[in-house]
Coordinates of C-alpha atoms in Angstrom, one line a residue:
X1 CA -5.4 6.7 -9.7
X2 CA -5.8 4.8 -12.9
X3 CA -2.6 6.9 -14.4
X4 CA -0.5 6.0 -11.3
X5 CA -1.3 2.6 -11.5
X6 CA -0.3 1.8 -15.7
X7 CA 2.6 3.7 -14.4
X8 CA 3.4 1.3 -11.7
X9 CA 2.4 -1.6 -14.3
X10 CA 5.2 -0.6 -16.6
X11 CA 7.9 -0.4 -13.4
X12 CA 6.7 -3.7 -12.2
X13 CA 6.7 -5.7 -15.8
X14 CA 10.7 -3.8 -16.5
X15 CA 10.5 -1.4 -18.4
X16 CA 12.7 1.8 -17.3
X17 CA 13.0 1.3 -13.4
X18 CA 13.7 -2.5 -13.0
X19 CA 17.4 -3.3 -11.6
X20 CA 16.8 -7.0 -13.0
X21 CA 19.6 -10.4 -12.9
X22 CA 21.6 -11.9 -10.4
X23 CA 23.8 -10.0 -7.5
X24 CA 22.6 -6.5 -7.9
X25 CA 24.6 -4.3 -5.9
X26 CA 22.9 -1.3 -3.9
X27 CA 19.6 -3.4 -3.4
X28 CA 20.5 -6.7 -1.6
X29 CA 17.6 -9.2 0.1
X30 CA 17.3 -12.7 1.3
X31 CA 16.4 -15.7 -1.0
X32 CA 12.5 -14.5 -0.9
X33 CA 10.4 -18.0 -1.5
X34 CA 11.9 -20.5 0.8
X35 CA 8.9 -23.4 1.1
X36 CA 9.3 -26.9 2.7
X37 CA 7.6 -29.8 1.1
X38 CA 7.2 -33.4 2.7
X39 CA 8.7 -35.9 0.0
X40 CA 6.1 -38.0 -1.9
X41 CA 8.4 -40.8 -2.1
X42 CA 12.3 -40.2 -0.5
X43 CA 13.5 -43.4 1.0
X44 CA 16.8 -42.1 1.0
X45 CA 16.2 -38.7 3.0
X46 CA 14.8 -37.7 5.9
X47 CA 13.2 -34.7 7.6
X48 CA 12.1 -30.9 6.0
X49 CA 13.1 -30.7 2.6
X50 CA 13.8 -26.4 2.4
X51 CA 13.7 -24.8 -1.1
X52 CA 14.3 -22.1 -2.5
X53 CA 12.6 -21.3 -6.3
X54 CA 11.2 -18.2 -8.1
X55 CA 10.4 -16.8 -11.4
X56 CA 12.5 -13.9 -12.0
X57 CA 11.5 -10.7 -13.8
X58 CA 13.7 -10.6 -16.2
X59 CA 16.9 -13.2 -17.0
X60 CA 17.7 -16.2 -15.0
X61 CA 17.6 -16.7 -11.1
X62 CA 19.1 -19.9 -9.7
X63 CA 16.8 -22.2 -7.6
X64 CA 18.3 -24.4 -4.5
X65 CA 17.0 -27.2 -2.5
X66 CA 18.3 -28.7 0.9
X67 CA 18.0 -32.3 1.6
X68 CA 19.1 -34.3 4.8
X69 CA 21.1 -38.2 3.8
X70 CA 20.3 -40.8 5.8
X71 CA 23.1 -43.0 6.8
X72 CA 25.0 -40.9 4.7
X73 CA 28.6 -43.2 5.1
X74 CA 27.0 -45.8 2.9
X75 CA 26.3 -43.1 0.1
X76 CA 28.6 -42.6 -3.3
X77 CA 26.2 -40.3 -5.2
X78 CA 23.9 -38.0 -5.8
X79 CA 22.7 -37.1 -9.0
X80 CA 19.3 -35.5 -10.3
X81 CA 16.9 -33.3 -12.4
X82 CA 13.9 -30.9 -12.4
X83 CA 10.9 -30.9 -14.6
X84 CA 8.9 -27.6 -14.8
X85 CA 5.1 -28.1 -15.9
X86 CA 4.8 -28.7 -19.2
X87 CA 8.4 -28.8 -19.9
X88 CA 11.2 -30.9 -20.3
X89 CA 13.5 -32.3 -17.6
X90 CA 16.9 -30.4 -16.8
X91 CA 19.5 -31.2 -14.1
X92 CA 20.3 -30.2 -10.9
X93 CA 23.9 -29.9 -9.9
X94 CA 24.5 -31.3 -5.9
X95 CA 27.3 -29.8 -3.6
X96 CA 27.6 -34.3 -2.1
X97 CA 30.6 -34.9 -0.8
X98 CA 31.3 -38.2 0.9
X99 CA 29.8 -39.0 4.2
X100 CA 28.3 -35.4 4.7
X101 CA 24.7 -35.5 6.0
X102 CA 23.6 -32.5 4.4
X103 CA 23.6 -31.8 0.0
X104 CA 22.3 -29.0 -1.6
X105 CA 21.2 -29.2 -5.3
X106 CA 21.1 -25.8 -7.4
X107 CA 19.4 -25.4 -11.1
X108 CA 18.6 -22.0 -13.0
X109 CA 15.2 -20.5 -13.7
X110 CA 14.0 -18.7 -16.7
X111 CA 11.8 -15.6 -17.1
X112 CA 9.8 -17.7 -19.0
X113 CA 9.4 -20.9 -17.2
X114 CA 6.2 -21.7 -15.4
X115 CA 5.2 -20.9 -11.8
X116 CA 4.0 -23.7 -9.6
X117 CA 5.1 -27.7 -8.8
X118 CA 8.4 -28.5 -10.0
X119 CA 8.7 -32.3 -10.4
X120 CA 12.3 -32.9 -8.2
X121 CA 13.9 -36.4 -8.6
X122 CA 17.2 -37.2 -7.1
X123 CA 18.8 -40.2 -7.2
X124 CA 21.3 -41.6 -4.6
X125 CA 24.0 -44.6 -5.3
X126 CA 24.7 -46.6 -2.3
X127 CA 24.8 -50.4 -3.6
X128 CA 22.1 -49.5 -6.0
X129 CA 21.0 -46.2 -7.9
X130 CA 17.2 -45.3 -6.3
X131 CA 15.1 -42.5 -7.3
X132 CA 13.7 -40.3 -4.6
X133 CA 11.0 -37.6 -5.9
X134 CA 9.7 -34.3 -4.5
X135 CA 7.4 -31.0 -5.3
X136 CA 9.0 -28.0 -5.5
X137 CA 6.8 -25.4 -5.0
X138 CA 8.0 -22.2 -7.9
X139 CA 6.8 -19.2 -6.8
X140 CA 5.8 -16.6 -9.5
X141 CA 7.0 -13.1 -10.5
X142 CA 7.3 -10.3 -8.0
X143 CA 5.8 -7.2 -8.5
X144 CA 4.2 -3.6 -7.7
X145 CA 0.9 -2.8 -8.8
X146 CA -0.2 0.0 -6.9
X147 CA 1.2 2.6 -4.3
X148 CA -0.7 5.6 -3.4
X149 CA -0.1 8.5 -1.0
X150 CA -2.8 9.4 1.8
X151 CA -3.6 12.9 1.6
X152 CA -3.2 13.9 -1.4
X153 CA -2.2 16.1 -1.9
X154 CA -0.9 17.4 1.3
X155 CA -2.3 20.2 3.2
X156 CA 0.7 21.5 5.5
X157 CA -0.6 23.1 8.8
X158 CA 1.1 25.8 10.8
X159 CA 2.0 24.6 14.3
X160 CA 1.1 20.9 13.8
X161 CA 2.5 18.0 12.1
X162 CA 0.2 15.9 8.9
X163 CA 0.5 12.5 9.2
X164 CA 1.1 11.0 6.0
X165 CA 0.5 7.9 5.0
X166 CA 1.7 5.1 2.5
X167 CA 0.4 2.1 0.7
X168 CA 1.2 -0.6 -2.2
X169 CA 0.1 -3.7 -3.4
X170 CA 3.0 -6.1 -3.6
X171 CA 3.4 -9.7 -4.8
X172 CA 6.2 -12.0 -4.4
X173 CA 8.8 -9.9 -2.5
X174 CA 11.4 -10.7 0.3
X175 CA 10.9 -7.2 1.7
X176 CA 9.6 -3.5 0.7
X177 CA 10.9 0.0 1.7
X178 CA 9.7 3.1 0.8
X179 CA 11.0 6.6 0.4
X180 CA 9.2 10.2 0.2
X181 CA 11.6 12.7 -1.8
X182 CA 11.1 16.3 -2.8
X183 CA 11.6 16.9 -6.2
X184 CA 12.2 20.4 -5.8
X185 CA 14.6 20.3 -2.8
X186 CA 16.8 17.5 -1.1
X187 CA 14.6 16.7 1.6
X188 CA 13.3 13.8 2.0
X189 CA 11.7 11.2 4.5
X190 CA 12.7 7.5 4.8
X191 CA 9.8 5.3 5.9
X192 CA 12.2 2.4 6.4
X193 CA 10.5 -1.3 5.5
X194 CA 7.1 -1.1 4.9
X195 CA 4.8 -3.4 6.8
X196 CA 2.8 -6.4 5.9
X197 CA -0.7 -5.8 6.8
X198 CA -3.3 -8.5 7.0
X199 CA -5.1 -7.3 3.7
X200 CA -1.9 -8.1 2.2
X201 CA -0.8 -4.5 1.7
X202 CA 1.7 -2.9 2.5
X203 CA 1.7 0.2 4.9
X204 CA 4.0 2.9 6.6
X205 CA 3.5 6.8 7.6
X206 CA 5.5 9.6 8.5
X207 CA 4.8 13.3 9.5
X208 CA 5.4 16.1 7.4
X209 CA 5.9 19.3 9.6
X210 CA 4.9 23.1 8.7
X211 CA 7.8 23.8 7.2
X212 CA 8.3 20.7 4.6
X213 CA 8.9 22.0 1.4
X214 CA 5.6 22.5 -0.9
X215 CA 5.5 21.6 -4.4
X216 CA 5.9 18.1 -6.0
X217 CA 6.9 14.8 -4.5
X218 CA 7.2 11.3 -5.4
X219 CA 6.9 8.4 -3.4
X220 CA 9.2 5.8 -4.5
X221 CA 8.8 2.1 -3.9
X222 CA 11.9 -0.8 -3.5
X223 CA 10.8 -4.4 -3.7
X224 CA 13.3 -7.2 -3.3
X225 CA 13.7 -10.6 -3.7
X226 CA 17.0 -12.5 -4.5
X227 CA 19.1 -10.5 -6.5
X228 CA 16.4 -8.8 -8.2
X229 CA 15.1 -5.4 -7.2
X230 CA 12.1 -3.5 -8.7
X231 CA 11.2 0.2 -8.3
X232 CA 8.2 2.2 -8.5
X233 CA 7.7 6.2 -8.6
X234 CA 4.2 8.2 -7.7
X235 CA 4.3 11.7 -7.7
X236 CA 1.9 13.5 -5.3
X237 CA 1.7 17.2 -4.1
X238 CA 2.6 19.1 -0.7
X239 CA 0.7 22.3 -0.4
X240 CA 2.5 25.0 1.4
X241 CA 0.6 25.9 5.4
X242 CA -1.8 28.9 5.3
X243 CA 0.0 32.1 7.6
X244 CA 3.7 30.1 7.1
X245 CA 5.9 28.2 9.4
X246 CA 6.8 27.8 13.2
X247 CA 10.0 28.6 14.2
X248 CA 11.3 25.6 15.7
X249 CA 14.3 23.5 15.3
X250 CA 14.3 20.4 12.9
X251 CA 14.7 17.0 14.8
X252 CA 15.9 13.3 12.9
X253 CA 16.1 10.0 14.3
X254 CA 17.9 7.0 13.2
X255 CA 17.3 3.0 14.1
X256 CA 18.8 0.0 13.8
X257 CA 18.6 -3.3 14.9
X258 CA 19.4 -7.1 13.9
X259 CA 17.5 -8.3 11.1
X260 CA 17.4 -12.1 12.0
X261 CA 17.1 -13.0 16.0
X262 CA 16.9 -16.3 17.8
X263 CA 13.3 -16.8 19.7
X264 CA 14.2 -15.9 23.2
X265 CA 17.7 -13.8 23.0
X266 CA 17.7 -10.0 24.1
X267 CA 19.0 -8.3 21.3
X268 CA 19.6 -4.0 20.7
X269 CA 17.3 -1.5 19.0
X270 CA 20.1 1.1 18.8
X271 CA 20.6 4.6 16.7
X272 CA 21.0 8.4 17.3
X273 CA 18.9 11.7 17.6
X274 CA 19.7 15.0 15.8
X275 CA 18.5 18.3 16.5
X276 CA 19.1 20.7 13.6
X277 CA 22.5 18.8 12.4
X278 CA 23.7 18.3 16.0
X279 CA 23.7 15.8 17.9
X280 CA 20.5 15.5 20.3
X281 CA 21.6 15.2 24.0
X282 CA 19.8 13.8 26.8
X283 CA 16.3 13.3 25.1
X284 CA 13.9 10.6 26.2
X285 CA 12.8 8.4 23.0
X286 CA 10.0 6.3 22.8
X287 CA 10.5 2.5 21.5
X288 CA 7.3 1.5 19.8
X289 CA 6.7 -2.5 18.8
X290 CA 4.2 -3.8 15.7
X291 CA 3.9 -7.4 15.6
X292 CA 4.4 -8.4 11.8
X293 CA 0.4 -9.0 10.3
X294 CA -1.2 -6.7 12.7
X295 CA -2.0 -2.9 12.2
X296 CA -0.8 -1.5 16.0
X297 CA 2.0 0.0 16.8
X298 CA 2.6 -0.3 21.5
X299 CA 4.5 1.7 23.2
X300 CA 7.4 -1.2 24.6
X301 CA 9.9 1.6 26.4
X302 CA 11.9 4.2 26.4
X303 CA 16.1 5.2 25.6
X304 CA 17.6 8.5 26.5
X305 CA 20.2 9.7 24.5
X306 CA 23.7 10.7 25.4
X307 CA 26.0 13.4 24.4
X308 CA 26.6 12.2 20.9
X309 CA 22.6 11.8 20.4
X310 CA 23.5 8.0 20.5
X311 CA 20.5 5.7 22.0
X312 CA 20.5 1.7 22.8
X313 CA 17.6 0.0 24.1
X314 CA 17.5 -3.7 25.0
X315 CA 14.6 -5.8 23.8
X316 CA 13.4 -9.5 24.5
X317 CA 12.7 -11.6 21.2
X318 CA 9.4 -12.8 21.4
X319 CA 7.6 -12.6 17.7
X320 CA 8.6 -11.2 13.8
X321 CA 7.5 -7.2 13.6
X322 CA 8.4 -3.5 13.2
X323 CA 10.5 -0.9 15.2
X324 CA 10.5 2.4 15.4
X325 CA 11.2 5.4 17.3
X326 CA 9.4 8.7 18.3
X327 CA 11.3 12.1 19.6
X328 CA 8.7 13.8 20.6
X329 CA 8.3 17.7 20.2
X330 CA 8.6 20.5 22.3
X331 CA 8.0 24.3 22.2
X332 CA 11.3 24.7 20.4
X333 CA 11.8 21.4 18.6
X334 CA 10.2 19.6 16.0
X335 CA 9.1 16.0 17.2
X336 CA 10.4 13.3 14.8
X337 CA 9.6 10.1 13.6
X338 CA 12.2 7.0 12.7
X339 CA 12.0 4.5 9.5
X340 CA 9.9 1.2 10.2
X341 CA 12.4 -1.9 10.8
X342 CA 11.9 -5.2 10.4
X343 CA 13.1 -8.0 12.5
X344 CA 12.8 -11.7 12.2
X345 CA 12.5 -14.0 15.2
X346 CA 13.2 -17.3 14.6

């Protein structure tokens, strides 16, 4: 354990595996650290103030905050600047435009800058300059420090599927996927987003089948925030089953589903079934639901599939959490598994 995790130390901090700086292709997430501070003196604005502000890995990441005017007709400017702790002011650049309601201010952080309560002041001209302050809360560095493989390595059984299961410790990041890759063949197995537990770690599983391919593997680990993606590697092992392999067909499933959905509205968990590299007809799926910070996955229906293997289900918004999908097996076919995905309610 203590090799893996220097080795995850040195992926986290940059150094070979780090995609760092602004609008990395490939690896895309949302603005990761969005926090809402009550002014400590704002006569000039009024409700949430919503920010945006990290310390990036490596280069610069630009920082936002969103303000709301009042009586915004009677305003000419708005001006302002940042102070990080222990540092010296610099501005903040403000989208205002005259008689909108709504201004956004944008500045740049450093690798090096400090973590913690930016000193905001902005400063409005109506018939008077007035200074109008706020905390910023600067969120620190993302990063991995630990994944880890349960079993390892793993012991393949003939006639039954090994669940395998997945775990890091992550700081700091929008979201986290995981994959599990062969390093001796092209299989693989996608466990989709990984999900927040409420120890703070991060968890997903698969099943490895009879017939996976023995020999080495490496778990790999994507961690995203902004425009800045980190990536971790752990190898473990896949012992081949004792007497070989059933003969039964391989099976895949797919999911997808809207990553942001509005308290309330019905939205679609949709994807498609393969048996073998056709399309898997007429097979009942089961829809399973985790509600984001617990550790359960519930059965909340079921989709069959049609001729192309497509399958749509229809699901009420009620809370954030994880999907995923289960094709069970049968005496000729494999059951399978789908990634984990994430879906925010708002």
């Amino acid at each position: 354990m203590k090799r893996r995790v220097r080795s995850l130390l040195t992926t986290a901090t940059g150094v070979a595996v780090l995609f760092g700086g602004i609008g990395v292709t490939g690896l895309t997430a949302t603005s990761a650290s969005a926090s809402q501070h009550a002014p400590s003196a704002a006569p000039d604005f009024t409700g949430d103030v919503s920010a945006s502000a990290y310390v990036p890995v490596e280069g610069d990441a630009g920082a936002s905050v969103t303000l709301r005017l009042k009586a915004p007709e009677t305003v000419k400017s708005v001006t302002g600047g940042v102070v990080p702790p222990g540092k010296a002011e610099r501005p903040v650049t403000f989208d205002f435009k005259p008689g909108a309601s709504v201004v956004t201010g944008k500045w740049t952080i450093g690798k090096d800058d400090p973590a913690g309560d930016w000193k905001l002041t902005v400063k409005v001209v109506r018939g008077s300059a007035q200074a109008n302050e706020f905390a910023v809360k600067v969120s620190g560095k993302q990063g991995i420090s630990a994944a880890a493989v349960t079993p390892d390595p793993v012991k393949l059984v003939k006639g039954k599927d090994v669940r395998v299961s997945v775990e890091a410790s992550v700081k700091g990041s929008s979201s986290v996927s995981a994959k599990l890759v062969s390093d001796e063949s092209s299989e693989y197995h996608d466990l989709g987003a990984l999900a927040r537990e409420p120890d703070g770690y991060h968890r997903g599983s698969t099943y490895f089948s009879d017939d996976t391919a023995a020999g080495a593997w490496t778990l790999e680990v994507y961690a995203t925030r902004g425009g800045e993606a980190l990536k971790s590697l752990t190898s473990f092992t896949v012992e081949a089953a004792a007497g070989g392999v059933t003969k039964k067909a391989k099976a895949r499933v797919t999911i997808g589903a809207a990553k942001k959905v509005k308290k309330g509205k019905t939205f679609k968990v949709y994807g498609k079934a393969f048996r073998g590299t056709k399309p898997y007809k007429g097979k009942k799926l089961k829809i399973y639901f985790k509600a984001k910070g617990t550790r359960t996955y519930k059965l909340v229906g079921f989709a069959t599939t049609i001729s192309s293997g497509k399958y749509t289900k229809s699901v009420k918004a009620r809370k954030d959490g994880y999907f995923r999908v289960t094709s069970p097996g049968t005496s000729k076919t494999r059951a399978a598994l789908s990634p984990q995905r994430l879906v925010d309610v708002r």
